[in-house]
Coordinates of C-alpha atoms in Angstrom, one line a residue:
A1 CA 10.1 -7.5 7.0
P2 CA 13.1 -8.7 9.1
A3 CA 15.6 -7.9 6.4
P4 CA 14.1 -5.8 3.7
R5 CA 15.9 -5.1 0.5
V6 CA 15.6 -2.4 -2.1
V7 CA 17.1 -3.1 -5.5
N8 CA 17.3 -0.1 -7.9
V9 CA 18.0 -0.9 -11.5
S10 CA 20.5 1.7 -12.7
S11 CA 22.7 1.5 -15.7
N12 CA 26.3 2.2 -16.8
G13 CA 24.6 5.1 -18.6
H14 CA 24.9 7.1 -15.4
R15 CA 28.4 8.0 -16.7
W16 CA 26.7 9.9 -19.6
T17 CA 26.2 12.9 -17.3
A18 CA 29.8 13.7 -18.1
G19 CA 30.6 14.5 -14.5
T20 CA 28.0 17.3 -14.2
G21 CA 25.8 15.4 -11.7
I22 CA 22.2 16.5 -11.4
E23 CA 21.2 19.6 -13.4
W24 CA 18.3 20.6 -11.2
D25 CA 16.5 22.9 -13.7
T26 CA 16.0 20.0 -16.1
L27 CA 13.9 18.2 -13.4
K28 CA 11.1 20.7 -13.7
G29 CA 9.8 19.1 -16.9
P30 CA 10.7 18.8 -20.6
K31 CA 12.0 21.9 -22.4
K32 CA 11.2 23.0 -26.0
G33 CA 13.3 21.0 -28.4
S34 CA 16.2 22.4 -30.4
F35 CA 15.9 22.8 -34.1
V36 CA 19.2 20.9 -34.3
S37 CA 18.3 17.2 -33.9
L38 CA 21.8 16.3 -32.7
F39 CA 21.4 18.7 -29.7
D40 CA 18.1 17.0 -28.8
S41 CA 19.8 13.6 -28.9
I42 CA 22.6 14.8 -26.6
A43 CA 20.1 16.3 -24.2
S44 CA 18.1 13.1 -24.1
V45 CA 21.2 11.1 -23.4
K46 CA 22.1 13.4 -20.5
L47 CA 18.6 13.2 -19.0
Y48 CA 18.7 9.4 -19.2
G49 CA 22.2 9.4 -17.7
Q50 CA 21.2 11.6 -14.7
S51 CA 18.1 9.5 -14.1
K52 CA 20.4 6.4 -13.8
L53 CA 22.7 8.5 -11.6
G54 CA 19.7 9.3 -9.4
N55 CA 19.1 5.6 -9.0
I56 CA 22.5 5.1 -7.5
L57 CA 22.4 8.2 -5.4
H58 CA 19.0 7.3 -4.0
T59 CA 20.2 3.8 -3.2
N60 CA 23.3 5.0 -1.4
E61 CA 21.2 7.5 0.7
L62 CA 18.8 4.7 1.6
A63 CA 21.7 2.6 2.8
R64 CA 23.2 5.5 4.7
R65 CA 19.9 6.4 6.4
Y66 CA 18.4 3.0 7.2
G67 CA 21.3 0.6 7.1
E68 CA 21.5 0.4 10.9
Q69 CA 17.8 -0.6 10.9
G70 CA 18.5 -3.6 8.7
L71 CA 17.6 -2.2 5.3
V72 CA 19.8 -3.4 2.4
A73 CA 19.8 -1.1 -0.6
I74 CA 21.7 -2.1 -3.7
S75 CA 21.9 -0.5 -7.2
V76 CA 22.4 -2.7 -10.2
H77 CA 23.6 -2.3 -13.8
P78 CA 22.0 -5.3 -15.6
G79 CA 24.3 -5.0 -18.6
L80 CA 23.7 -4.3 -22.3
I81 CA 20.5 -6.2 -23.0
A82 CA 19.1 -7.3 -26.4
S83 CA 15.6 -6.0 -25.8
D84 CA 13.0 -3.6 -27.0
L85 CA 14.9 -0.8 -25.2
S86 CA 16.8 -0.3 -28.5
R87 CA 13.6 0.2 -30.6
D88 CA 14.1 4.0 -31.0
L89 CA 17.8 3.8 -31.8
G90 CA 19.4 4.1 -35.2
F91 CA 19.9 1.0 -37.4
I92 CA 23.6 0.5 -36.3
S93 CA 23.0 1.0 -32.6
R94 CA 19.9 -1.2 -32.6
N95 CA 21.7 -4.1 -34.3
F96 CA 24.8 -3.7 -32.1
M97 CA 22.7 -4.1 -29.0
N98 CA 20.8 -7.1 -30.4
I99 CA 24.1 -8.8 -31.4
A100 CA 26.3 -7.9 -28.4
G101 CA 23.7 -7.7 -25.6
Y102 CA 22.8 -10.3 -23.0
S103 CA 19.4 -12.0 -23.3
P104 CA 16.7 -10.6 -21.0
E105 CA 16.9 -13.7 -18.9
T106 CA 20.7 -13.3 -18.4
G107 CA 20.1 -9.5 -17.8
A108 CA 17.9 -10.3 -14.8
L109 CA 20.5 -12.4 -13.0
T110 CA 22.2 -9.6 -11.1
Q111 CA 18.9 -8.2 -9.9
V112 CA 17.8 -11.6 -8.7
Y113 CA 21.1 -12.1 -6.9
A114 CA 20.8 -8.7 -5.2
A115 CA 17.2 -9.4 -4.1
N116 CA 17.6 -13.0 -3.0
S117 CA 21.1 -14.1 -2.3
P118 CA 22.1 -14.5 1.4
D119 CA 25.6 -13.1 0.4
A120 CA 24.1 -9.9 -1.0
H121 CA 23.0 -8.7 2.5
K122 CA 26.6 -7.5 2.9
L123 CA 26.4 -5.4 -0.2
S124 CA 24.2 -2.5 1.0
G125 CA 25.2 0.7 -0.7
K126 CA 27.1 -1.1 -3.4
Y127 CA 26.8 -1.0 -7.2
L128 CA 26.6 -4.4 -8.9
V129 CA 27.5 -5.2 -12.5
P130 CA 27.0 -8.3 -14.6
I131 CA 27.0 -10.9 -13.5
A132 CA 26.5 -10.4 -9.7
R133 CA 29.9 -8.6 -9.2
V134 CA 30.6 -5.4 -7.2
G135 CA 31.4 -2.6 -9.7
N136 CA 32.9 0.8 -9.4
P137 CA 30.5 3.6 -10.4
Y138 CA 31.5 7.0 -11.7
S139 CA 33.0 9.2 -9.0
I140 CA 30.0 11.6 -9.0
A141 CA 27.8 8.7 -8.0
K142 CA 29.7 8.4 -4.7
N143 CA 29.1 12.0 -3.7
Q144 CA 27.3 11.9 -0.4
E145 CA 26.4 15.5 -0.4
L146 CA 24.7 15.2 -3.9
A147 CA 22.8 12.1 -2.6
K148 CA 21.5 14.2 0.3
Q149 CA 20.5 17.0 -2.0
L150 CA 18.6 14.6 -4.2
W151 CA 16.8 13.0 -1.3
E152 CA 15.8 16.4 0.1
W153 CA 14.6 17.6 -3.4
C154 CA 12.4 14.5 -3.7
H155 CA 10.9 15.0 -0.3
R156 CA 10.1 18.7 -0.8
G157 CA 7.6 17.6 -3.5
A158 CA 9.0 17.8 -6.9
P159 CA 6.5 19.3 -9.5
W160 CA 6.5 16.1 -11.5
N161 CA 6.2 13.8 -8.5
G162 CA 2.4 13.3 -8.7
F163 CA 0.8 16.5 -7.3
Y164 CA 0.7 20.0 -8.7
W165 CA -0.1 21.5 -5.3
N166 CA -1.2 24.9 -6.6
T167 CA -4.1 23.2 -8.5
L168 CA -5.6 22.0 -5.2
K169 CA -6.4 25.6 -4.2
G170 CA -9.4 25.7 -6.5
P171 CA -10.1 25.9 -10.3
K172 CA -8.2 28.3 -12.4
K173 CA -9.6 30.4 -15.2
D174 CA -10.1 28.2 -18.3
T175 CA -7.6 28.5 -21.1
W176 CA -9.0 29.5 -24.5
I177 CA -7.2 26.5 -26.1
P178 CA -9.5 23.5 -26.0
F179 CA -6.8 20.9 -26.0
L180 CA -5.0 22.5 -23.0
K181 CA -8.4 22.8 -21.2
D182 CA -9.0 19.1 -21.6
F183 CA -5.5 18.3 -20.6
Q184 CA -5.8 20.3 -17.4
R185 CA -9.1 18.5 -16.5
F186 CA -7.5 15.2 -17.2
Q187 CA -4.6 16.0 -15.0
C188 CA -6.8 17.2 -12.1
Y189 CA -8.9 14.0 -12.4
A190 CA -5.7 11.9 -12.4
Q191 CA -4.3 13.4 -9.3
S192 CA -7.6 13.2 -7.5
K193 CA -7.5 9.4 -8.1
L194 CA -3.8 9.3 -7.0
G195 CA -5.0 11.1 -3.9
N196 CA -7.5 8.3 -3.2
I197 CA -4.7 5.7 -3.3
L198 CA -2.3 7.7 -1.2
H199 CA -5.0 8.4 1.4
A200 CA -6.0 4.7 1.6
N201 CA -2.3 3.7 2.0
E202 CA -1.8 6.2 4.8
L203 CA -4.9 5.1 6.6
A204 CA -3.6 1.5 6.5
R205 CA -0.2 2.6 7.7
R206 CA -1.5 4.7 10.6
Y207 CA -4.4 2.6 11.8
G208 CA -3.7 -0.9 10.5
D209 CA -2.4 -2.1 13.9
K210 CA -5.8 -1.0 15.4
G211 CA -7.7 -3.2 13.0
L212 CA -8.6 -0.7 10.3
I213 CA -8.7 -2.1 6.7
A214 CA -8.2 0.5 4.0
I215 CA -8.3 -0.7 0.3
S216 CA -8.2 1.5 -2.8
V217 CA -10.1 0.1 -5.8
H218 CA -10.0 0.5 -9.6
P219 CA -13.4 -0.6 -10.8
G220 CA -12.4 -0.9 -14.4
V221 CA -13.6 1.1 -17.5
I222 CA -17.3 1.5 -16.9
D223 CA -20.0 2.2 -19.5
S224 CA -21.8 4.9 -17.4
E225 CA -22.8 8.5 -17.4
L226 CA -19.2 9.4 -16.5
K227 CA -18.6 9.6 -20.2
R228 CA -21.3 12.2 -20.9
E229 CA -18.8 15.1 -21.4
L230 CA -16.4 13.2 -23.6
D231 CA -16.3 13.5 -27.4
F232 CA -18.1 11.1 -29.6
V233 CA -15.2 8.8 -30.3
A234 CA -14.3 8.5 -26.6
Q235 CA -18.0 7.8 -25.7
W236 CA -18.1 5.1 -28.4
I237 CA -14.9 3.4 -27.0
Y238 CA -16.4 3.5 -23.5
G239 CA -19.6 1.9 -24.8
M240 CA -17.7 -0.8 -26.7
I241 CA -15.1 -1.9 -24.1
G242 CA -16.6 -0.7 -20.8
Y243 CA -18.0 -3.0 -18.1
P244 CA -21.7 -2.6 -17.3
A245 CA -22.2 -0.6 -14.1
T246 CA -23.3 -3.8 -12.2
L247 CA -20.0 -5.5 -12.9
G248 CA -18.1 -2.3 -12.1
A249 CA -19.3 -2.6 -8.5
V250 CA -17.9 -6.1 -8.0
T251 CA -14.5 -5.1 -6.8
Q252 CA -15.9 -2.6 -4.3
L253 CA -18.3 -5.2 -2.9
Y254 CA -15.5 -7.7 -2.6
A255 CA -13.2 -5.2 -0.8
A256 CA -16.0 -4.2 1.6
N257 CA -17.4 -7.7 2.3
A258 CA -15.1 -10.6 1.5
P259 CA -13.5 -12.1 4.6
E260 CA -10.2 -12.7 2.7
A261 CA -10.0 -9.0 1.6
E262 CA -8.5 -7.9 4.9
V263 CA -5.1 -9.0 3.6
Y264 CA -5.3 -6.3 1.0
S265 CA -5.2 -3.4 3.4
G266 CA -3.0 -0.7 1.8
K267 CA -3.2 -2.4 -1.6
V268 CA -4.9 -1.5 -4.9
R269 CA -7.4 -4.1 -6.2
R270 CA -8.6 -4.2 -9.8
F271 CA -11.6 -5.9 -11.4
V272 CA -9.4 -7.7 -13.9
T273 CA -7.3 -9.2 -11.2
L274 CA -10.4 -10.6 -9.6
I275 CA -11.7 -12.1 -12.8
R276 CA -8.3 -13.7 -13.5
R277 CA -8.0 -15.1 -10.0
N278 CA -11.6 -16.5 -10.0
L279 CA -11.1 -18.0 -13.5
M280 CA -7.9 -19.8 -12.4
A281 CA -9.7 -21.1 -9.3
S282 CA -12.4 -22.6 -11.5
L283 CA -10.1 -24.4 -13.8

């Protein structure tokens, strides 16, 4: 795109890190909870806060690295929103958000402004607050060195960023706990499917200008022999809601043969998307 924009939805909750910035050891995955519920709540708030801080730092680093190439990167605080985000809060907090919060429609205005307004192209690296105003984030969010560290941490391959690289070396000895064994298999299956999409996207990126079309496909839930090692309940669910194998092949055939499918190179196509699109075309 001639003037691409990245809008990261952050939050004023980035201040809840209490100035500590990113606690790197907490990014390795969830820890065992405390027996004191208050401590768990404080830890959850800090984790949320540093995820929102990360949004701002990532935005600023994007603007610093690619601003000269025309990229506009803006972080946004949409405001306090009366939405389902409050569903797990206590009675008082939940009702306060519902009474004092913006409607979701109003909460979207600053993001829409950042993504579409001609004036916003001058705001790369800025933090916007409601409604469509330049705000002043917490001082730690302006730390360029921390932004660089976060960028490098992400690009080293964080353990929760999709792939557990050590699992790609071959199967490990099975655990004696059935649940963990099933979880490990599920996780390996999921990252193999993630690999399919990443590989297709990279093929499209590298060879698209040479005419190669690479499309990754989700065929849908299929009632097939794939379910043979699942438990009885899971097999029953597959049998009840799964497409027959013949319908499961529709999206692959479309991607391989339809003339208009070439526009989907580097995209993921789903059977449900095709059904909806064809249904709308027939109305």
